[in-house]
Amino acid sequence: MSTPYRVQNYIGGIWQDSASGKTTEDLNPASGEVLALVPDSAAADVDQAVAAAALAYQSWRLTPPPKRGEIVARAGQILARRKEELARMMTREMGKVLEEAKGDVQEGIDMAAYMSGEGRRSFGYTTTSELPDKFAMAIRDPIGVGALITPWNFPMAIPTWKTFPALVAGNTLVFKPATDTPLLAMELVRALEEAGLPKGVLNLVCGSGGTVGERLISHPQIQFISFTGSGEVGRHVASVGGEGLKRISLELGGKNAVIVMDDANLDLAVDGIIWSAYGTAGQRCTACSRVIVDRPIHHQLVERLVGRVRALNLGDGLDPAVQVGPVISRTARDRIHGYVEVGVQEGARLIAGGDVAEDGALARGHFYQPTLFDQVTPDMRIAKEEIFGPVLSVIEADGLEDALTKANSVAYGLSASIFSQDVNRVFRAVRDLATGIVYVNAGTTGAEIHLPFGGQKGTGNGHREAGTAAIDFFTEWKAVYVDYSGRLQRAQIDT
Ligand code: UN1
């Protein structure tokens, strides 16, 4: 075992331990190895970080946006230079297989390329006035000091979705990463530091949601919160932050369905389902957890799926032969198994996996067998609740209408997909699926960073990340009227 990394907080441009000196351990989910020691911060650390961000805001808001964009562009180049090393670190910290970890870092690099350009766009608009000799325009302002609270499943990508646009927009930030992935968070902050980000503009505070998160969401100087995580915590963030009239963006997961119609290219559908259900061990908000299959091809599809699921290779994500890594923790593993037991009790037919995986070296980590249920009905808990693990449910449908109704029958609305060669069916699905993301002839994962990311219904509270939508969330609109008539002109009266 190698010496653990030392993660520190970054406040006002200074790397430091928590004020109390307390630490927690960051563990490799594949091996149990202690990867890093991490500050276990308290409210006082948060207060110090918010004060640093408030001070830095005074000059950051006046820094020309193209200059802000250049810093983000440089950070992206640093991530690109370190991609391989960061991906290996990510696999050790979070467990996803190396190829996917590289994709996660690449998503951050892409976001830097896109958002740095926003420094020269961030478009507002000019418009007409109802009065003569009067000019009207709408411009964007930064908001102020914000809190970013990120999950462990995309340790680099999701923090970049939040930090890069928020910074280009002129805000200053306090960033609380998931307790399971502080190391990659620190590396992102280091990249921005090396890129020339002024002190205090981005502050990192590591620690628990109960202490650090709680202080952030109720802090009077925090003006906006961008949160990705569970529905339960998201509701709490919304109610506490809402009380303080903060602007709040929530991304709270999904119960994403792939619909397979009887005219689908089945080989393609199977590839798409396997990748989006078992990639990242099912721990993506966008992961497919339901297959809704047209009755005539049900048996054929299930037969193909079951063989593929059983053949998936479980293990340490650093091994290139491995397709499915560990789940994030023992708690997560036990929770997943709890759902599988519920599925069996509810009468679903377990046809692959269904247990923790503890053979040989797997016993050192937290592994769960890729699991497939058939004969699932929409009222079962495994068909409704987010499991966040390698568990897939097959539900039968009678034609497109029934498939769409079943797809939409859950509380979430993040991603959905349809496999069909029939353009009429496809466009009806695009219209009627109540999700923020729809795929045609592809699985449910793999959103690209220049399109809006987020969901309908219980997946969030109406905001979107990435693309231009991110700039909308991280800026205020300011309407500016310039009257050059030299006399008093009263809107709505002197027209
Ligand atoms: C998430 O799981 O919260 O679309 C994000 C995808 C990735 C991002 C997922 N680009 O699957």
Short mmCIF file of C-alpha atoms and ligand atoms in Angstrom, two decimals:
data_model
loop_
_atom_site.label_atom_id
_atom_site.label_comp_id
_atom_site.label_asym_id
_atom_site.label_seq_id
_atom_site.Cartn_x
_atom_site.Cartn_y
_atom_site.Cartn_z
CA MET A 1 0.00 0.00 0.00
CA SER A 2 1.30 3.44 -0.91
CA THR A 3 1.35 6.45 1.42
CA PRO A 4 -2.05 8.12 1.40
CA TYR A 5 -2.48 11.43 -0.36
CA ARG A 6 -3.17 14.42 1.84
CA VAL A 7 -6.21 16.43 0.82
CA GLN A 8 -6.47 19.96 2.18
CA ASN A 9 -9.03 22.71 2.10
CA TYR A 10 -8.27 25.68 -0.13
CA ILE A 11 -9.44 28.93 1.39
CA GLY A 12 -8.47 32.41 0.24
CA GLY A 13 -5.74 30.87 -1.91
CA ILE A 14 -4.14 28.95 0.97
CA TRP A 15 -4.04 25.18 1.28
CA GLN A 16 -4.88 24.33 4.86
CA ASP A 17 -6.19 21.64 7.19
CA SER A 18 -9.56 22.00 8.86
CA ALA A 19 -9.43 24.39 11.81
CA SER A 20 -9.90 21.46 14.20
CA GLY A 21 -7.25 19.35 12.47
CA LYS A 22 -9.72 16.47 12.25
CA THR A 23 -9.53 14.15 9.25
CA THR A 24 -11.45 11.29 7.67
CA GLU A 25 -10.24 8.50 5.41
CA ASP A 26 -10.92 8.33 1.67
CA LEU A 27 -11.03 4.62 0.70
CA ASN A 28 -10.54 2.77 -2.58
CA PRO A 29 -13.83 0.88 -3.06
CA ALA A 30 -12.11 -1.92 -4.97
CA SER A 31 -9.48 -2.72 -2.36
CA GLY A 32 -10.27 -0.98 0.91
CA GLU A 33 -6.89 0.80 0.69
CA VAL A 34 -6.72 4.23 2.39
CA LEU A 35 -6.17 6.51 -0.57
CA ALA A 36 -6.21 9.89 1.17
CA LEU A 37 -6.67 11.66 4.46
CA VAL A 38 -9.22 14.42 4.16
CA PRO A 39 -10.15 17.43 6.30
CA ASP A 40 -13.29 16.89 8.36
CA SER A 41 -14.26 20.53 8.34
CA ALA A 42 -16.64 22.40 10.60
CA ALA A 43 -18.92 25.43 10.25
CA ALA A 44 -15.99 27.74 11.10
CA ASP A 45 -14.10 26.53 8.01
CA VAL A 46 -17.15 27.24 5.86
CA ASP A 47 -17.49 30.72 7.32
CA GLN A 48 -13.85 31.45 6.54
CA ALA A 49 -14.33 30.23 2.95
CA VAL A 50 -17.48 32.29 2.41
CA ALA A 51 -15.70 35.40 3.72
CA ALA A 52 -12.79 34.76 1.33
CA ALA A 53 -15.21 34.31 -1.58
CA ALA A 54 -17.12 37.49 -0.67
CA LEU A 55 -13.88 39.48 -0.63
CA ALA A 56 -12.64 38.04 -3.92
CA TYR A 57 -15.98 38.79 -5.56
CA GLN A 58 -15.24 42.52 -5.45
CA SER A 59 -12.48 42.21 -8.03
CA TRP A 60 -13.52 38.99 -9.83
CA ARG A 61 -16.83 40.48 -10.92
CA LEU A 62 -14.87 43.31 -12.58
CA THR A 63 -12.37 41.02 -14.31
CA PRO A 64 -13.27 41.02 -18.03
CA PRO A 65 -15.17 37.83 -18.87
CA PRO A 66 -12.76 36.86 -21.68
CA LYS A 67 -9.94 36.92 -19.09
CA ARG A 68 -12.03 34.72 -16.80
CA GLY A 69 -12.59 32.41 -19.75
CA GLU A 70 -8.86 32.23 -20.46
CA ILE A 71 -8.19 30.92 -16.97
CA VAL A 72 -10.81 28.21 -17.47
CA ALA A 73 -9.28 27.37 -20.86
CA ARG A 74 -5.85 26.97 -19.25
CA ALA A 75 -7.34 24.76 -16.52
CA GLY A 76 -8.78 22.58 -19.30
CA GLN A 77 -5.34 22.29 -20.90
CA ILE A 78 -3.88 21.24 -17.54
CA LEU A 79 -6.56 18.57 -17.17
CA ALA A 80 -5.79 17.38 -20.70
CA ARG A 81 -2.07 17.15 -19.90
CA ARG A 82 -2.83 15.16 -16.73
CA LYS A 83 -5.72 13.14 -18.13
CA GLU A 84 -4.20 9.69 -17.78
CA GLU A 85 -2.88 10.30 -14.25
CA LEU A 86 -6.16 11.85 -13.06
CA ALA A 87 -8.17 9.01 -14.56
CA ARG A 88 -6.08 6.42 -12.70
CA MET A 89 -6.53 8.37 -9.51
CA MET A 90 -10.27 8.48 -10.15
CA THR A 91 -10.51 4.74 -10.67
CA ARG A 92 -8.76 4.26 -7.35
CA GLU A 93 -10.93 6.78 -5.57
CA MET A 94 -14.33 6.00 -7.02
CA GLY A 95 -14.02 2.61 -8.72
CA LYS A 96 -15.24 3.22 -12.30
CA VAL A 97 -13.20 1.42 -14.93
CA LEU A 98 -10.24 3.33 -16.33
CA GLU A 99 -11.75 3.93 -19.76
CA GLU A 100 -14.80 5.53 -18.16
CA ALA A 101 -12.63 7.52 -15.77
CA LYS A 102 -10.83 8.94 -18.80
CA GLY A 103 -14.22 9.87 -20.21
CA ASP A 104 -15.08 11.62 -16.96
CA VAL A 105 -11.90 13.74 -17.14
CA GLN A 106 -12.55 14.35 -20.85
CA GLU A 107 -15.99 15.72 -20.00
CA GLY A 108 -14.23 18.29 -17.80
CA ILE A 109 -11.81 19.15 -20.61
CA ASP A 110 -14.73 19.58 -23.02
CA MET A 111 -16.54 21.77 -20.52
CA ALA A 112 -13.49 24.01 -20.20
CA ALA A 113 -13.30 24.40 -23.97
CA TYR A 114 -16.96 25.28 -24.19
CA MET A 115 -17.25 27.55 -21.15
CA SER A 116 -14.05 29.48 -21.85
CA GLY A 117 -15.77 30.62 -25.04
CA GLU A 118 -18.68 31.90 -22.99
CA GLY A 119 -16.27 34.54 -21.74
CA ARG A 120 -16.59 36.10 -25.20
CA ARG A 121 -20.28 35.26 -25.67
CA SER A 122 -22.50 35.29 -22.57
CA PHE A 123 -24.98 36.96 -24.86
CA GLY A 124 -27.60 39.35 -23.73
CA TYR A 125 -29.75 41.19 -26.25
CA THR A 126 -30.77 44.61 -27.42
CA THR A 127 -34.36 45.35 -28.22
CA THR A 128 -36.68 48.20 -29.09
CA SER A 129 -38.29 50.73 -26.83
CA GLU A 130 -41.91 51.86 -26.87
CA LEU A 131 -40.65 55.45 -26.54
CA PRO A 132 -38.65 57.52 -29.07
CA ASP A 133 -34.98 58.26 -28.47
CA LYS A 134 -34.64 55.48 -25.98
CA PHE A 135 -32.43 52.42 -26.09
CA ALA A 136 -33.12 49.11 -24.34
CA MET A 137 -30.99 46.06 -23.67
CA ALA A 138 -30.75 43.07 -21.37
CA ILE A 139 -27.31 42.17 -20.01
CA ARG A 140 -25.99 39.53 -17.66
CA ASP A 141 -24.61 40.15 -14.18
CA PRO A 142 -22.86 37.64 -11.97
CA ILE A 143 -24.92 36.66 -8.92
CA GLY A 144 -22.30 36.77 -6.16
CA VAL A 145 -21.08 34.02 -3.85
CA GLY A 146 -22.39 30.52 -4.46
CA ALA A 147 -22.14 27.01 -3.04
CA LEU A 148 -21.43 23.99 -5.20
CA ILE A 149 -22.26 20.58 -3.74
CA THR A 150 -21.23 17.66 -5.91
CA PRO A 151 -21.68 13.87 -5.93
CA TRP A 152 -19.07 11.11 -6.09
CA ASN A 153 -20.19 9.36 -9.29
CA PHE A 154 -18.62 11.89 -11.68
CA PRO A 155 -15.78 13.21 -9.52
CA MET A 156 -14.34 15.49 -12.22
CA ALA A 157 -17.09 16.04 -14.78
CA ILE A 158 -19.84 17.30 -12.48
CA PRO A 159 -17.60 19.69 -10.52
CA THR A 160 -16.49 21.18 -13.86
CA TRP A 161 -20.12 21.55 -14.98
CA LYS A 162 -20.61 23.78 -11.99
CA THR A 163 -17.29 25.57 -11.43
CA PHE A 164 -16.44 26.50 -15.03
CA PRO A 165 -19.65 28.30 -16.02
CA ALA A 166 -20.06 29.82 -12.55
CA LEU A 167 -16.54 31.26 -12.70
CA VAL A 168 -16.77 32.53 -16.28
CA ALA A 169 -20.02 34.24 -15.27
CA GLY A 170 -18.11 36.16 -12.59
CA ASN A 171 -19.21 34.46 -9.40
CA THR A 172 -17.01 33.36 -6.53
CA LEU A 173 -17.51 29.97 -4.97
CA VAL A 174 -17.33 27.59 -2.07
CA PHE A 175 -17.10 24.03 -3.32
CA LYS A 176 -18.01 21.06 -1.13
CA PRO A 177 -17.24 17.76 -2.88
CA ALA A 178 -18.71 14.41 -1.92
CA THR A 179 -16.95 12.84 1.04
CA ASP A 180 -16.14 9.82 -1.17
CA THR A 181 -14.23 11.78 -3.84
CA PRO A 182 -12.36 14.76 -2.33
CA LEU A 183 -9.07 13.87 -4.03
CA LEU A 184 -10.29 14.55 -7.57
CA ALA A 185 -11.97 17.73 -6.30
CA MET A 186 -8.64 18.91 -4.95
CA GLU A 187 -6.99 18.14 -8.29
CA LEU A 188 -9.57 20.26 -10.11
CA VAL A 189 -8.94 23.17 -7.76
CA ARG A 190 -5.19 22.74 -8.23
CA ALA A 191 -5.65 22.92 -12.00
CA LEU A 192 -7.53 26.19 -11.66
CA GLU A 193 -4.92 27.53 -9.25
CA GLU A 194 -2.12 26.65 -11.68
CA ALA A 195 -4.14 28.27 -14.45
CA GLY A 196 -3.98 31.57 -12.57
CA LEU A 197 -7.28 31.80 -10.73
CA PRO A 198 -6.98 34.65 -8.20
CA LYS A 199 -7.04 33.82 -4.50
CA GLY A 200 -10.45 33.44 -2.88
CA VAL A 201 -12.37 33.05 -6.14
CA LEU A 202 -12.80 29.31 -5.65
CA ASN A 203 -12.62 27.82 -2.17
CA LEU A 204 -12.65 24.13 -1.36
CA VAL A 205 -14.08 22.88 1.94
CA CYS A 206 -14.13 19.13 2.52
CA GLY A 207 -16.37 17.50 5.09
CA SER A 208 -19.74 16.00 5.74
CA GLY A 209 -23.07 17.10 4.37
CA GLY A 210 -24.42 17.29 7.92
CA THR A 211 -21.84 19.90 8.92
CA VAL A 212 -20.26 21.59 5.89
CA GLY A 213 -23.29 21.22 3.61
CA GLU A 214 -25.70 22.33 6.28
CA ARG A 215 -23.74 25.49 7.02
CA LEU A 216 -23.41 26.32 3.34
CA ILE A 217 -27.09 26.03 2.50
CA SER A 218 -28.12 28.24 5.40
CA HIS A 219 -25.26 30.75 5.19
CA PRO A 220 -26.70 34.26 4.73
CA GLN A 221 -23.96 35.31 2.29
CA ILE A 222 -24.47 32.34 -0.03
CA GLN A 223 -26.71 33.53 -2.86
CA PHE A 224 -27.01 30.44 -4.98
CA ILE A 225 -26.60 26.70 -4.59
CA SER A 226 -25.95 24.15 -7.30
CA PHE A 227 -26.56 20.65 -5.95
CA THR A 228 -26.39 17.19 -7.51
CA GLY A 229 -27.29 14.23 -5.33
CA SER A 230 -30.17 12.30 -3.83
CA GLY A 231 -33.79 13.38 -3.89
CA GLU A 232 -34.01 13.32 -0.13
CA VAL A 233 -31.04 15.66 0.38
CA GLY A 234 -32.13 17.79 -2.59
CA ARG A 235 -35.49 18.46 -0.95
CA HIS A 236 -33.73 19.50 2.22
CA VAL A 237 -31.37 21.81 0.29
CA ALA A 238 -34.38 23.34 -1.46
CA SER A 239 -36.31 23.96 1.72
CA VAL A 240 -33.46 25.39 3.79
CA GLY A 241 -31.97 27.36 0.88
CA GLY A 242 -35.44 28.44 -0.28
CA GLU A 243 -36.12 29.91 3.15
CA GLY A 244 -33.05 32.11 2.58
CA LEU A 245 -34.37 33.03 -0.92
CA LYS A 246 -31.32 31.52 -2.57
CA ARG A 247 -31.31 30.52 -6.20
CA ILE A 248 -31.14 26.74 -6.23
CA SER A 249 -30.44 24.21 -8.97
CA LEU A 250 -31.09 20.56 -8.14
CA GLU A 251 -30.23 17.45 -10.12
CA LEU A 252 -31.63 14.46 -8.28
CA GLY A 253 -31.34 11.33 -10.34
CA GLY A 254 -33.56 9.19 -12.47
CA LYS A 255 -35.28 5.92 -13.18
CA ASN A 256 -34.38 5.88 -16.83
CA ALA A 257 -36.08 3.60 -19.31
CA VAL A 258 -35.03 2.14 -22.63
CA ILE A 259 -38.03 1.29 -24.81
CA VAL A 260 -37.43 -1.48 -27.36
CA MET A 261 -40.07 -1.74 -30.09
CA ASP A 262 -40.70 -4.86 -32.18
CA ASP A 263 -39.04 -3.25 -35.22
CA ALA A 264 -35.82 -2.37 -33.37
CA ASN A 265 -32.34 -3.41 -34.38
CA LEU A 266 -31.97 -5.88 -31.51
CA ASP A 267 -28.19 -6.17 -31.58
CA LEU A 268 -27.90 -2.42 -31.25
CA ALA A 269 -30.55 -2.32 -28.51
CA VAL A 270 -28.72 -4.98 -26.48
CA ASP A 271 -25.42 -3.09 -26.79
CA GLY A 272 -27.09 0.16 -25.74
CA ILE A 273 -28.86 -1.42 -22.79
CA ILE A 274 -25.80 -3.24 -21.45
CA TRP A 275 -23.64 -0.13 -21.69
CA SER A 276 -26.12 2.22 -20.11
CA ALA A 277 -27.31 -0.17 -17.38
CA TYR A 278 -24.02 -1.68 -16.21
CA GLY A 279 -21.44 0.96 -17.16
CA THR A 280 -20.20 2.78 -14.02
CA ALA A 281 -21.79 -0.19 -12.19
CA GLY A 282 -25.15 1.48 -12.79
CA GLN A 283 -24.10 4.47 -10.70
CA ARG A 284 -25.04 7.21 -13.14
CA CYS A 285 -28.04 9.45 -12.74
CA THR A 286 -28.63 8.65 -16.39
CA ALA A 287 -28.15 4.88 -16.05
CA CYS A 288 -30.80 2.66 -17.60
CA SER A 289 -32.62 0.79 -14.86
CA ARG A 290 -35.72 -0.23 -16.81
CA VAL A 291 -36.14 -1.91 -20.17
CA ILE A 292 -39.66 -1.61 -21.52
CA VAL A 293 -40.00 -4.14 -24.27
CA ASP A 294 -42.71 -4.68 -26.86
CA ARG A 295 -44.37 -8.03 -26.19
CA PRO A 296 -43.56 -9.82 -29.51
CA ILE A 297 -39.80 -9.53 -28.93
CA HIS A 298 -39.75 -9.92 -25.16
CA HIS A 299 -38.30 -13.43 -25.02
CA GLN A 300 -35.79 -12.78 -27.74
CA LEU A 301 -34.48 -9.66 -26.03
CA VAL A 302 -34.32 -11.19 -22.56
CA GLU A 303 -32.47 -14.21 -23.89
CA ARG A 304 -29.82 -12.01 -25.44
CA LEU A 305 -29.56 -9.76 -22.42
CA VAL A 306 -29.15 -12.53 -19.89
CA GLY A 307 -26.15 -14.01 -21.67
CA ARG A 308 -24.46 -10.64 -21.91
CA VAL A 309 -25.14 -9.77 -18.26
CA ARG A 310 -23.73 -13.06 -16.98
CA ALA A 311 -20.60 -12.57 -19.08
CA LEU A 312 -19.76 -9.14 -17.65
CA ASN A 313 -16.37 -9.13 -15.99
CA LEU A 314 -16.35 -7.71 -12.47
CA GLY A 315 -13.22 -6.42 -10.76
CA ASP A 316 -10.78 -3.59 -10.12
CA GLY A 317 -11.31 -0.90 -12.74
CA LEU A 318 -7.57 -0.54 -13.31
CA ASP A 319 -7.56 -4.00 -14.91
CA PRO A 320 -8.26 -3.48 -18.64
CA ALA A 321 -10.20 -6.77 -18.81
CA VAL A 322 -12.73 -5.54 -16.26
CA GLN A 323 -16.04 -4.11 -17.49
CA VAL A 324 -17.81 -3.43 -14.18
CA GLY A 325 -16.02 -1.97 -11.15
CA PRO A 326 -17.04 -1.87 -7.51
CA VAL A 327 -19.89 0.17 -6.08
CA ILE A 328 -18.90 3.13 -3.98
CA SER A 329 -19.19 1.70 -0.45
CA ARG A 330 -20.37 -1.16 1.69
CA THR A 331 -23.47 0.85 2.57
CA ALA A 332 -24.25 1.26 -1.13
CA ARG A 333 -23.67 -2.44 -1.76
CA ASP A 334 -26.01 -3.43 1.08
CA ARG A 335 -28.62 -0.97 -0.11
CA ILE A 336 -28.51 -2.44 -3.61
CA HIS A 337 -28.86 -5.94 -2.21
CA GLY A 338 -31.81 -4.77 -0.13
CA TYR A 339 -33.54 -3.70 -3.35
CA VAL A 340 -32.80 -7.04 -4.98
CA GLU A 341 -34.40 -8.82 -2.03
CA VAL A 342 -37.44 -6.56 -2.32
CA GLY A 343 -37.66 -7.39 -6.04
CA VAL A 344 -37.67 -11.11 -5.33
CA GLN A 345 -40.31 -10.68 -2.61
CA GLU A 346 -42.46 -8.61 -4.96
CA GLY A 347 -42.48 -11.48 -7.43
CA ALA A 348 -40.05 -10.32 -10.11
CA ARG A 349 -38.06 -13.10 -11.78
CA LEU A 350 -34.35 -12.90 -10.97
CA ILE A 351 -32.47 -14.21 -14.00
CA ALA A 352 -28.89 -13.00 -13.52
CA GLY A 353 -26.76 -11.91 -10.56
CA GLY A 354 -28.67 -11.05 -7.42
CA ASP A 355 -25.97 -11.15 -4.79
CA VAL A 356 -22.88 -9.43 -3.49
CA ALA A 357 -19.69 -10.61 -5.19
CA GLU A 358 -17.03 -11.76 -2.76
CA ASP A 359 -14.91 -14.31 -4.59
CA GLY A 360 -11.15 -14.00 -4.16
CA ALA A 361 -9.87 -10.43 -4.45
CA LEU A 362 -13.41 -9.09 -4.74
CA ALA A 363 -13.84 -9.70 -1.00
CA ARG A 364 -11.53 -6.76 -0.28
CA GLY A 365 -13.87 -4.29 -1.98
CA HIS A 366 -17.57 -3.62 -2.44
CA PHE A 367 -18.79 -5.50 -5.48
CA TYR A 368 -22.26 -6.40 -6.63
CA GLN A 369 -23.08 -8.91 -9.35
CA PRO A 370 -24.62 -7.42 -12.49
CA THR A 371 -28.26 -8.25 -11.92
CA LEU A 372 -31.23 -8.70 -14.24
CA PHE A 373 -34.90 -9.06 -13.34
CA ASP A 374 -37.59 -10.15 -15.76
CA GLN A 375 -41.37 -9.93 -15.38
CA VAL A 376 -41.20 -6.70 -13.48
CA THR A 377 -44.38 -4.63 -13.27
CA PRO A 378 -44.50 -0.85 -12.98
CA ASP A 379 -45.96 -0.94 -9.47
CA MET A 380 -42.97 -2.80 -7.98
CA ARG A 381 -40.49 -0.78 -5.95
CA ILE A 382 -37.59 -1.95 -8.13
CA ALA A 383 -39.42 -0.38 -11.09
CA LYS A 384 -40.01 2.94 -9.33
CA GLU A 385 -37.13 3.78 -7.00
CA GLU A 386 -33.60 4.73 -7.96
CA ILE A 387 -31.33 1.81 -7.00
CA PHE A 388 -28.05 3.36 -8.21
CA GLY A 389 -26.36 0.04 -8.84
CA PRO A 390 -26.00 -2.67 -11.50
CA VAL A 391 -29.62 -3.79 -11.37
CA LEU A 392 -31.89 -3.79 -14.42
CA SER A 393 -35.61 -4.57 -14.63
CA VAL A 394 -37.40 -5.79 -17.75
CA ILE A 395 -41.03 -4.71 -18.09
CA GLU A 396 -43.31 -5.90 -20.89
CA ALA A 397 -45.49 -3.52 -22.91
CA ASP A 398 -48.29 -3.81 -25.47
CA GLY A 399 -47.27 -1.42 -28.21
CA LEU A 400 -45.94 2.11 -28.19
CA GLU A 401 -48.69 3.85 -26.19
CA ASP A 402 -48.40 1.36 -23.37
CA ALA A 403 -44.59 1.56 -23.45
CA LEU A 404 -44.68 5.37 -23.20
CA THR A 405 -47.20 5.28 -20.35
CA LYS A 406 -45.00 2.83 -18.47
CA ALA A 407 -41.86 4.84 -19.18
CA ASN A 408 -43.55 7.96 -17.80
CA SER A 409 -45.07 6.23 -14.78
CA VAL A 410 -42.18 7.05 -12.42
CA ALA A 411 -41.58 10.13 -10.27
CA TYR A 412 -38.32 10.94 -12.08
CA GLY A 413 -37.77 12.36 -15.56
CA LEU A 414 -34.09 12.54 -16.45
CA SER A 415 -33.29 10.37 -19.47
CA ALA A 416 -35.14 7.93 -21.73
CA SER A 417 -34.48 6.12 -24.95
CA ILE A 418 -36.32 4.35 -27.74
CA PHE A 419 -35.02 1.74 -30.14
CA SER A 420 -37.15 1.68 -33.28
CA GLN A 421 -36.63 2.07 -37.02
CA ASP A 422 -40.03 3.65 -37.49
CA VAL A 423 -39.80 7.43 -37.74
CA ASN A 424 -43.43 7.90 -36.73
CA ARG A 425 -42.97 5.96 -33.53
CA VAL A 426 -39.71 7.74 -32.82
CA PHE A 427 -41.15 11.23 -33.13
CA ARG A 428 -44.14 10.35 -30.97
CA ALA A 429 -41.75 9.10 -28.32
CA VAL A 430 -39.64 12.26 -28.58
CA ARG A 431 -42.80 14.31 -28.05
CA ASP A 432 -44.35 12.24 -25.27
CA LEU A 433 -41.45 11.09 -23.08
CA ALA A 434 -41.51 13.26 -19.96
CA THR A 435 -37.74 13.49 -19.55
CA GLY A 436 -35.10 16.18 -19.97
CA ILE A 437 -33.01 13.93 -22.25
CA VAL A 438 -34.26 11.59 -25.00
CA TYR A 439 -32.09 9.23 -27.03
CA VAL A 440 -33.09 7.54 -30.26
CA ASN A 441 -31.36 4.24 -31.04
CA ALA A 442 -28.84 4.71 -28.23
CA GLY A 443 -28.80 3.96 -24.49
CA THR A 444 -29.73 6.50 -21.80
CA THR A 445 -26.23 7.73 -20.93
CA GLY A 446 -23.63 9.88 -22.62
CA ALA A 447 -24.98 13.42 -22.53
CA GLU A 448 -22.69 15.91 -24.29
CA ILE A 449 -21.65 19.07 -22.51
CA HIS A 450 -22.94 21.68 -24.95
CA LEU A 451 -26.58 20.58 -24.57
CA PRO A 452 -28.77 21.22 -21.54
CA PHE A 453 -28.53 18.51 -18.89
CA GLY A 454 -31.27 17.86 -16.35
CA GLY A 455 -34.70 16.45 -15.99
CA GLN A 456 -38.40 16.93 -15.63
CA LYS A 457 -40.63 16.02 -12.65
CA GLY A 458 -38.84 14.71 -9.54
CA THR A 459 -35.40 14.87 -11.15
CA GLY A 460 -35.00 18.51 -10.31
CA ASN A 461 -36.53 21.91 -9.87
CA GLY A 462 -36.61 23.15 -13.44
CA HIS A 463 -33.03 24.20 -14.03
CA ARG A 464 -30.53 22.72 -16.45
CA GLU A 465 -26.79 22.32 -16.30
CA ALA A 466 -24.24 22.52 -19.13
CA GLY A 467 -24.67 24.31 -22.47
CA THR A 468 -26.01 27.84 -22.48
CA ALA A 469 -28.49 26.81 -19.78
CA ALA A 470 -25.62 26.84 -17.28
CA ILE A 471 -24.95 30.50 -18.03
CA ASP A 472 -28.63 31.19 -17.49
CA PHE A 473 -28.46 29.61 -14.05
CA PHE A 474 -25.24 31.33 -12.98
CA THR A 475 -26.19 34.88 -14.06
CA GLU A 476 -28.75 37.50 -13.19
CA TRP A 477 -30.56 39.42 -15.91
CA LYS A 478 -30.30 43.17 -15.81
CA ALA A 479 -32.56 45.28 -18.04
CA VAL A 480 -30.94 48.59 -19.01
CA TYR A 481 -32.83 51.57 -20.46
CA VAL A 482 -30.97 54.56 -21.88
CA ASP A 483 -33.14 57.57 -22.58
CA TYR A 484 -31.39 60.03 -24.90
CA SER A 485 -34.43 62.27 -25.56
CA GLY A 486 -33.42 64.87 -22.99
CA ARG A 487 -36.93 65.00 -21.55
CA LEU A 488 -39.05 63.00 -19.13
CA GLN A 489 -40.68 60.15 -21.01
CA ARG A 490 -43.06 58.00 -19.00
CA ALA A 491 -43.38 54.37 -20.07
CA GLN A 492 -46.92 53.15 -20.56
CA ILE A 493 -48.17 56.79 -20.38
CA ASP A 494 -46.38 58.98 -22.94
CA THR A 495 -46.65 56.54 -25.80
C1 UN1 B 1 -24.72 11.82 -13.78
O1 UN1 B 1 -24.81 10.61 -13.70
O2 UN1 B 1 -25.11 12.54 -12.86
O3 UN1 B 1 -24.72 11.52 -19.57
C2 UN1 B 1 -24.08 12.53 -14.91
C3 UN1 B 1 -23.95 10.88 -18.89
C4 UN1 B 1 -22.73 11.61 -18.37
C5 UN1 B 1 -23.07 12.41 -17.16
C6 UN1 B 1 -23.89 11.70 -16.13
N1 UN1 B 1 -22.22 12.46 -19.41
O4 UN1 B 1 -24.15 9.74 -18.58
#
